[in-house]
Amino acid sequence: MATLQLTHAPVLNSSAQLLILPVNTAGVLLDPILTRTKRLYPDNYQRYYRACRDGSLEVGSCLLHKRSREQAGLAVSSNGNQPSYIANLVISDHPYHPTRLRWLTAALVDLQQQLIALIRYQGVRRVALLARPLIFNHPRQDTIDESSLENLVPLDWYADCLPLLTQKLQDLPKLRIDIHLPKDITL
């Protein structure tokens, strides 16, 4: 059974073996932390960007990238506390479009299936999830007819995203998942 833990610690300082980044299919990263990952993990960004441009990346999928070891002098470095794997969780078709529940659900199911192999065969035990792109801080208006606008209403963190993350990821064996939240979200 997986342990999910909410934290305000910086996700890029995490000692996780797998880093989960919510992204879109446009190849545009507007979140400041996602923008920083472009420079920190250029091999992941190049693969993600290529998949966006050639149309092979679909919303509701997960692009798993195994990072190559960086060359340092004459020997191969250990990459410090950097993740060995990066999972690009495709949750939207454009950075300005909100995440839809069916997209997030499909992406988490794809992630779950890929994680099982990493847990079993690669020994992955620590995972870090950047939650900021999933969070929409404005409460829903009850006057909206949600049946007709189901896909246009942004997901609520407490009502939609957190319960879905818990439901889809808690059954993974022997895994610790740190969900990194912005400081304005209460734990």
PDB file of C-alpha atoms in Angstrom:
ATOM      1  CA  MET A   1       0.000   0.000   0.000  1.00  0.00           C
ATOM      2  CA  ALA A   2       1.388   3.398  -0.988  1.00  0.00           C
ATOM      3  CA  THR A   3       1.856   6.227   1.483  1.00  0.00           C
ATOM      4  CA  LEU A   4       0.701   9.603   0.167  1.00  0.00           C
ATOM      5  CA  GLN A   5       2.090  12.606   2.007  1.00  0.00           C
ATOM      6  CA  LEU A   6       1.275  16.270   1.371  1.00  0.00           C
ATOM      7  CA  THR A   7       4.209  18.658   1.730  1.00  0.00           C
ATOM      8  CA  HIS A   8       5.236  22.253   1.081  1.00  0.00           C
ATOM      9  CA  ALA A   9       8.891  21.327   0.474  1.00  0.00           C
ATOM     10  CA  PRO A  10      10.364  22.302  -2.909  1.00  0.00           C
ATOM     11  CA  VAL A  11       9.805  19.466  -5.374  1.00  0.00           C
ATOM     12  CA  LEU A  12      13.138  20.004  -7.114  1.00  0.00           C
ATOM     13  CA  ASN A  13      15.000  19.392  -3.823  1.00  0.00           C
ATOM     14  CA  SER A  14      13.289  16.052  -3.367  1.00  0.00           C
ATOM     15  CA  SER A  15      15.298  12.841  -3.198  1.00  0.00           C
ATOM     16  CA  ALA A  16      12.632  10.976  -5.167  1.00  0.00           C
ATOM     17  CA  GLN A  17      13.570   8.332  -7.706  1.00  0.00           C
ATOM     18  CA  LEU A  18      10.650   9.364  -9.928  1.00  0.00           C
ATOM     19  CA  LEU A  19       9.427  12.911 -10.540  1.00  0.00           C
ATOM     20  CA  ILE A  20       5.859  13.373 -11.846  1.00  0.00           C
ATOM     21  CA  LEU A  21       5.293  16.556 -13.846  1.00  0.00           C
ATOM     22  CA  PRO A  22       1.787  17.533 -15.043  1.00  0.00           C
ATOM     23  CA  VAL A  23       2.153  18.812 -18.618  1.00  0.00           C
ATOM     24  CA  ASN A  24       0.085  19.558 -21.744  1.00  0.00           C
ATOM     25  CA  THR A  25       0.232  18.433 -25.369  1.00  0.00           C
ATOM     26  CA  ALA A  26       1.158  21.891 -26.705  1.00  0.00           C
ATOM     27  CA  GLY A  27       4.752  21.627 -25.488  1.00  0.00           C
ATOM     28  CA  VAL A  28       4.432  24.946 -23.629  1.00  0.00           C
ATOM     29  CA  LEU A  29       5.365  24.996 -19.943  1.00  0.00           C
ATOM     30  CA  LEU A  30       4.114  28.115 -18.138  1.00  0.00           C
ATOM     31  CA  ASP A  31       4.492  27.034 -14.519  1.00  0.00           C
ATOM     32  CA  PRO A  32       7.782  28.414 -13.106  1.00  0.00           C
ATOM     33  CA  ILE A  33       8.836  25.030 -11.719  1.00  0.00           C
ATOM     34  CA  LEU A  34       8.060  23.268 -15.000  1.00  0.00           C
ATOM     35  CA  THR A  35      10.058  25.948 -16.825  1.00  0.00           C
ATOM     36  CA  ARG A  36      12.983  25.277 -14.502  1.00  0.00           C
ATOM     37  CA  THR A  37      12.817  21.531 -15.233  1.00  0.00           C
ATOM     38  CA  LYS A  38      13.516  22.339 -18.893  1.00  0.00           C
ATOM     39  CA  ARG A  39      17.018  23.442 -17.897  1.00  0.00           C
ATOM     40  CA  LEU A  40      17.541  20.850 -15.153  1.00  0.00           C
ATOM     41  CA  TYR A  41      16.463  17.851 -17.226  1.00  0.00           C
ATOM     42  CA  PRO A  42      17.026  18.826 -20.882  1.00  0.00           C
ATOM     43  CA  ASP A  43      16.923  15.196 -22.045  1.00  0.00           C
ATOM     44  CA  ASN A  44      13.372  14.836 -20.668  1.00  0.00           C
ATOM     45  CA  TYR A  45      12.233  18.143 -22.154  1.00  0.00           C
ATOM     46  CA  GLN A  46      13.633  17.309 -25.594  1.00  0.00           C
ATOM     47  CA  ARG A  47      11.797  13.962 -25.632  1.00  0.00           C
ATOM     48  CA  TYR A  48       8.561  15.577 -24.361  1.00  0.00           C
ATOM     49  CA  TYR A  49       8.774  18.448 -26.861  1.00  0.00           C
ATOM     50  CA  ARG A  50       9.467  16.065 -29.774  1.00  0.00           C
ATOM     51  CA  ALA A  51       6.442  13.957 -28.776  1.00  0.00           C
ATOM     52  CA  CYS A  52       4.280  17.095 -28.711  1.00  0.00           C
ATOM     53  CA  ARG A  53       5.474  18.238 -32.138  1.00  0.00           C
ATOM     54  CA  ASP A  54       5.086  14.894 -33.897  1.00  0.00           C
ATOM     55  CA  GLY A  55       1.602  14.358 -32.406  1.00  0.00           C
ATOM     56  CA  SER A  56       2.404  11.120 -30.593  1.00  0.00           C
ATOM     57  CA  LEU A  57       1.524  12.538 -27.164  1.00  0.00           C
ATOM     58  CA  GLU A  58      -2.148  12.257 -26.259  1.00  0.00           C
ATOM     59  CA  VAL A  59      -4.076  13.913 -23.463  1.00  0.00           C
ATOM     60  CA  GLY A  60      -4.723  11.414 -20.684  1.00  0.00           C
ATOM     61  CA  SER A  61      -1.447   9.570 -21.123  1.00  0.00           C
ATOM     62  CA  CYS A  62       1.860   9.405 -19.290  1.00  0.00           C
ATOM     63  CA  LEU A  63       5.216   9.753 -21.038  1.00  0.00           C
ATOM     64  CA  LEU A  64       7.796   7.984 -18.878  1.00  0.00           C
ATOM     65  CA  HIS A  65      11.408   9.016 -19.420  1.00  0.00           C
ATOM     66  CA  LYS A  66      14.450   7.196 -18.035  1.00  0.00           C
ATOM     67  CA  ARG A  67      17.150   9.760 -17.522  1.00  0.00           C
ATOM     68  CA  SER A  68      20.619   9.053 -18.819  1.00  0.00           C
ATOM     69  CA  ARG A  69      23.551   9.526 -16.491  1.00  0.00           C
ATOM     70  CA  GLU A  70      25.361  12.798 -17.055  1.00  0.00           C
ATOM     71  CA  GLN A  71      29.003  12.802 -18.050  1.00  0.00           C
ATOM     72  CA  ALA A  72      31.364  14.478 -15.598  1.00  0.00           C
ATOM     73  CA  GLY A  73      35.020  14.531 -16.520  1.00  0.00           C
ATOM     74  CA  LEU A  74      36.391  11.066 -17.213  1.00  0.00           C
ATOM     75  CA  ALA A  75      33.808   9.177 -15.175  1.00  0.00           C
ATOM     76  CA  VAL A  76      30.035   8.994 -15.037  1.00  0.00           C
ATOM     77  CA  SER A  77      28.486  11.004 -12.201  1.00  0.00           C
ATOM     78  CA  SER A  78      25.884   9.640  -9.823  1.00  0.00           C
ATOM     79  CA  ASN A  79      23.483  12.530 -10.574  1.00  0.00           C
ATOM     80  CA  GLY A  80      23.272  13.340  -6.840  1.00  0.00           C
ATOM     81  CA  ASN A  81      19.710  13.367  -5.606  1.00  0.00           C
ATOM     82  CA  GLN A  82      18.213  13.850  -9.063  1.00  0.00           C
ATOM     83  CA  PRO A  83      15.457  11.479 -10.167  1.00  0.00           C
ATOM     84  CA  SER A  84      16.254   8.482 -12.349  1.00  0.00           C
ATOM     85  CA  TYR A  85      12.841   8.676 -14.027  1.00  0.00           C
ATOM     86  CA  ILE A  86      10.520  11.509 -14.988  1.00  0.00           C
ATOM     87  CA  ALA A  87       6.847  10.882 -15.694  1.00  0.00           C
ATOM     88  CA  ASN A  88       5.218  13.541 -17.864  1.00  0.00           C
ATOM     89  CA  LEU A  89       1.560  13.312 -16.870  1.00  0.00           C
ATOM     90  CA  VAL A  90      -0.417  14.750 -19.801  1.00  0.00           C
ATOM     91  CA  ILE A  91      -3.422  16.435 -18.177  1.00  0.00           C
ATOM     92  CA  SER A  92      -4.414  19.097 -20.708  1.00  0.00           C
ATOM     93  CA  ASP A  93      -4.271  19.967 -24.400  1.00  0.00           C
ATOM     94  CA  HIS A  94      -3.055  23.549 -23.811  1.00  0.00           C
ATOM     95  CA  PRO A  95      -1.500  25.393 -20.835  1.00  0.00           C
ATOM     96  CA  TYR A  96      -4.467  27.786 -20.643  1.00  0.00           C
ATOM     97  CA  HIS A  97      -7.103  25.033 -20.781  1.00  0.00           C
ATOM     98  CA  PRO A  98      -8.217  23.491 -17.486  1.00  0.00           C
ATOM     99  CA  THR A  99      -7.663  19.847 -16.689  1.00  0.00           C
ATOM    100  CA  ARG A 100     -10.696  17.660 -17.281  1.00  0.00           C
ATOM    101  CA  LEU A 101     -11.593  14.861 -14.909  1.00  0.00           C
ATOM    102  CA  ARG A 102     -11.527  12.189 -17.614  1.00  0.00           C
ATOM    103  CA  TRP A 103      -8.070  13.334 -18.795  1.00  0.00           C
ATOM    104  CA  LEU A 104      -6.638  13.278 -15.286  1.00  0.00           C
ATOM    105  CA  THR A 105      -8.207   9.886 -14.586  1.00  0.00           C
ATOM    106  CA  ALA A 106      -6.816   8.364 -17.801  1.00  0.00           C
ATOM    107  CA  ALA A 107      -3.357   9.840 -17.169  1.00  0.00           C
ATOM    108  CA  LEU A 108      -3.290   8.465 -13.611  1.00  0.00           C
ATOM    109  CA  VAL A 109      -4.342   4.997 -14.821  1.00  0.00           C
ATOM    110  CA  ASP A 110      -1.529   5.063 -17.408  1.00  0.00           C
ATOM    111  CA  LEU A 111       0.932   6.238 -14.725  1.00  0.00           C
ATOM    112  CA  GLN A 112      -0.229   3.511 -12.344  1.00  0.00           C
ATOM    113  CA  GLN A 113       0.386   0.796 -14.944  1.00  0.00           C
ATOM    114  CA  GLN A 114       3.875   2.088 -15.700  1.00  0.00           C
ATOM    115  CA  LEU A 115       4.708   2.477 -12.007  1.00  0.00           C
ATOM    116  CA  ILE A 116       3.978  -1.174 -11.257  1.00  0.00           C
ATOM    117  CA  ALA A 117       6.823  -2.259 -13.539  1.00  0.00           C
ATOM    118  CA  LEU A 118       9.189   0.341 -12.057  1.00  0.00           C
ATOM    119  CA  ILE A 119       8.367  -0.772  -8.511  1.00  0.00           C
ATOM    120  CA  ARG A 120       8.740  -4.446  -9.305  1.00  0.00           C
ATOM    121  CA  TYR A 121      11.782  -4.433 -11.605  1.00  0.00           C
ATOM    122  CA  GLN A 122      13.646  -1.164 -10.943  1.00  0.00           C
ATOM    123  CA  GLY A 123      13.149  -0.828  -7.179  1.00  0.00           C
ATOM    124  CA  VAL A 124      11.464   2.584  -7.266  1.00  0.00           C
ATOM    125  CA  ARG A 125      10.218   3.430  -3.756  1.00  0.00           C
ATOM    126  CA  ARG A 126      10.098   7.254  -3.607  1.00  0.00           C
ATOM    127  CA  VAL A 127       7.995   9.423  -5.895  1.00  0.00           C
ATOM    128  CA  ALA A 128       7.474  13.212  -5.963  1.00  0.00           C
ATOM    129  CA  LEU A 129       4.457  14.815  -7.645  1.00  0.00           C
ATOM    130  CA  LEU A 130       4.324  18.507  -8.567  1.00  0.00           C
ATOM    131  CA  ALA A 131       0.736  19.456  -7.714  1.00  0.00           C
ATOM    132  CA  ARG A 132       0.686  23.160  -8.635  1.00  0.00           C
ATOM    133  CA  PRO A 133      -0.535  22.649 -12.261  1.00  0.00           C
ATOM    134  CA  LEU A 134      -3.448  20.579 -10.887  1.00  0.00           C
ATOM    135  CA  ILE A 135      -4.633  23.259  -8.451  1.00  0.00           C
ATOM    136  CA  PHE A 136      -7.349  25.749  -9.249  1.00  0.00           C
ATOM    137  CA  ASN A 137      -7.935  27.983  -6.215  1.00  0.00           C
ATOM    138  CA  HIS A 138     -11.251  29.549  -7.153  1.00  0.00           C
ATOM    139  CA  PRO A 139     -14.296  27.746  -5.729  1.00  0.00           C
ATOM    140  CA  ARG A 140     -16.930  26.497  -8.130  1.00  0.00           C
ATOM    141  CA  GLN A 141     -20.067  28.515  -8.599  1.00  0.00           C
ATOM    142  CA  ASP A 142     -23.163  26.512  -7.730  1.00  0.00           C
ATOM    143  CA  THR A 143     -25.199  28.415 -10.335  1.00  0.00           C
ATOM    144  CA  ILE A 144     -23.366  26.739 -13.233  1.00  0.00           C
ATOM    145  CA  ASP A 145     -25.222  23.832 -14.790  1.00  0.00           C
ATOM    146  CA  GLU A 146     -22.427  21.279 -14.462  1.00  0.00           C
ATOM    147  CA  SER A 147     -24.115  18.679 -16.643  1.00  0.00           C
ATOM    148  CA  SER A 148     -23.805  20.859 -19.752  1.00  0.00           C
ATOM    149  CA  LEU A 149     -20.447  22.422 -18.856  1.00  0.00           C
ATOM    150  CA  GLU A 150     -18.813  19.344 -17.349  1.00  0.00           C
ATOM    151  CA  ASN A 151     -15.643  19.703 -19.396  1.00  0.00           C
ATOM    152  CA  LEU A 152     -15.300  23.473 -18.964  1.00  0.00           C
ATOM    153  CA  VAL A 153     -15.390  23.713 -15.158  1.00  0.00           C
ATOM    154  CA  PRO A 154     -11.882  23.627 -13.664  1.00  0.00           C
ATOM    155  CA  LEU A 155     -11.260  20.816 -11.204  1.00  0.00           C
ATOM    156  CA  ASP A 156     -11.256  21.656  -7.512  1.00  0.00           C
ATOM    157  CA  TRP A 157      -8.172  20.455  -5.593  1.00  0.00           C
ATOM    158  CA  TYR A 158     -10.020  19.220  -2.494  1.00  0.00           C
ATOM    159  CA  ALA A 159     -13.155  17.875  -4.190  1.00  0.00           C
ATOM    160  CA  ASP A 160     -11.703  16.364  -7.381  1.00  0.00           C
ATOM    161  CA  CYS A 161      -7.913  16.124  -7.688  1.00  0.00           C
ATOM    162  CA  LEU A 162      -6.805  14.979  -4.228  1.00  0.00           C
ATOM    163  CA  PRO A 163      -9.473  12.229  -3.923  1.00  0.00           C
ATOM    164  CA  LEU A 164      -8.650  11.003  -7.446  1.00  0.00           C
ATOM    165  CA  LEU A 165      -4.907  10.935  -6.723  1.00  0.00           C
ATOM    166  CA  THR A 166      -5.578   9.010  -3.525  1.00  0.00           C
ATOM    167  CA  GLN A 167      -7.916   6.544  -5.233  1.00  0.00           C
ATOM    168  CA  LYS A 168      -5.601   5.800  -8.176  1.00  0.00           C
ATOM    169  CA  LEU A 169      -2.236   5.736  -6.391  1.00  0.00           C
ATOM    170  CA  GLN A 170      -2.839   4.377  -2.888  1.00  0.00           C
ATOM    171  CA  ASP A 171      -2.978   0.714  -3.973  1.00  0.00           C
ATOM    172  CA  LEU A 172       0.559   0.723  -5.381  1.00  0.00           C
ATOM    173  CA  PRO A 173       2.811  -1.500  -3.234  1.00  0.00           C
ATOM    174  CA  LYS A 174       5.800  -0.290  -1.179  1.00  0.00           C
ATOM    175  CA  LEU A 175       5.751   3.282  -2.447  1.00  0.00           C
ATOM    176  CA  ARG A 176       6.035   6.689  -0.797  1.00  0.00           C
ATOM    177  CA  ILE A 177       4.455   9.488  -2.821  1.00  0.00           C
ATOM    178  CA  ASP A 178       5.180  13.075  -1.752  1.00  0.00           C
ATOM    179  CA  ILE A 179       2.647  15.507  -3.205  1.00  0.00           C
ATOM    180  CA  HIS A 180       4.330  18.914  -3.345  1.00  0.00           C
ATOM    181  CA  LEU A 181       1.820  21.742  -2.859  1.00  0.00           C
ATOM    182  CA  PRO A 182       2.208  25.514  -3.075  1.00  0.00           C
ATOM    183  CA  LYS A 183       2.411  27.344   0.257  1.00  0.00           C
ATOM    184  CA  ASP A 184      -1.114  28.832  -0.044  1.00  0.00           C
ATOM    185  CA  ILE A 185      -2.766  25.380   0.088  1.00  0.00           C
ATOM    186  CA  THR A 186      -3.355  24.007   3.569  1.00  0.00           C
ATOM    187  CA  LEU A 187      -2.097  20.540   4.385  1.00  0.00           C
TER     188      LEU A 187
END
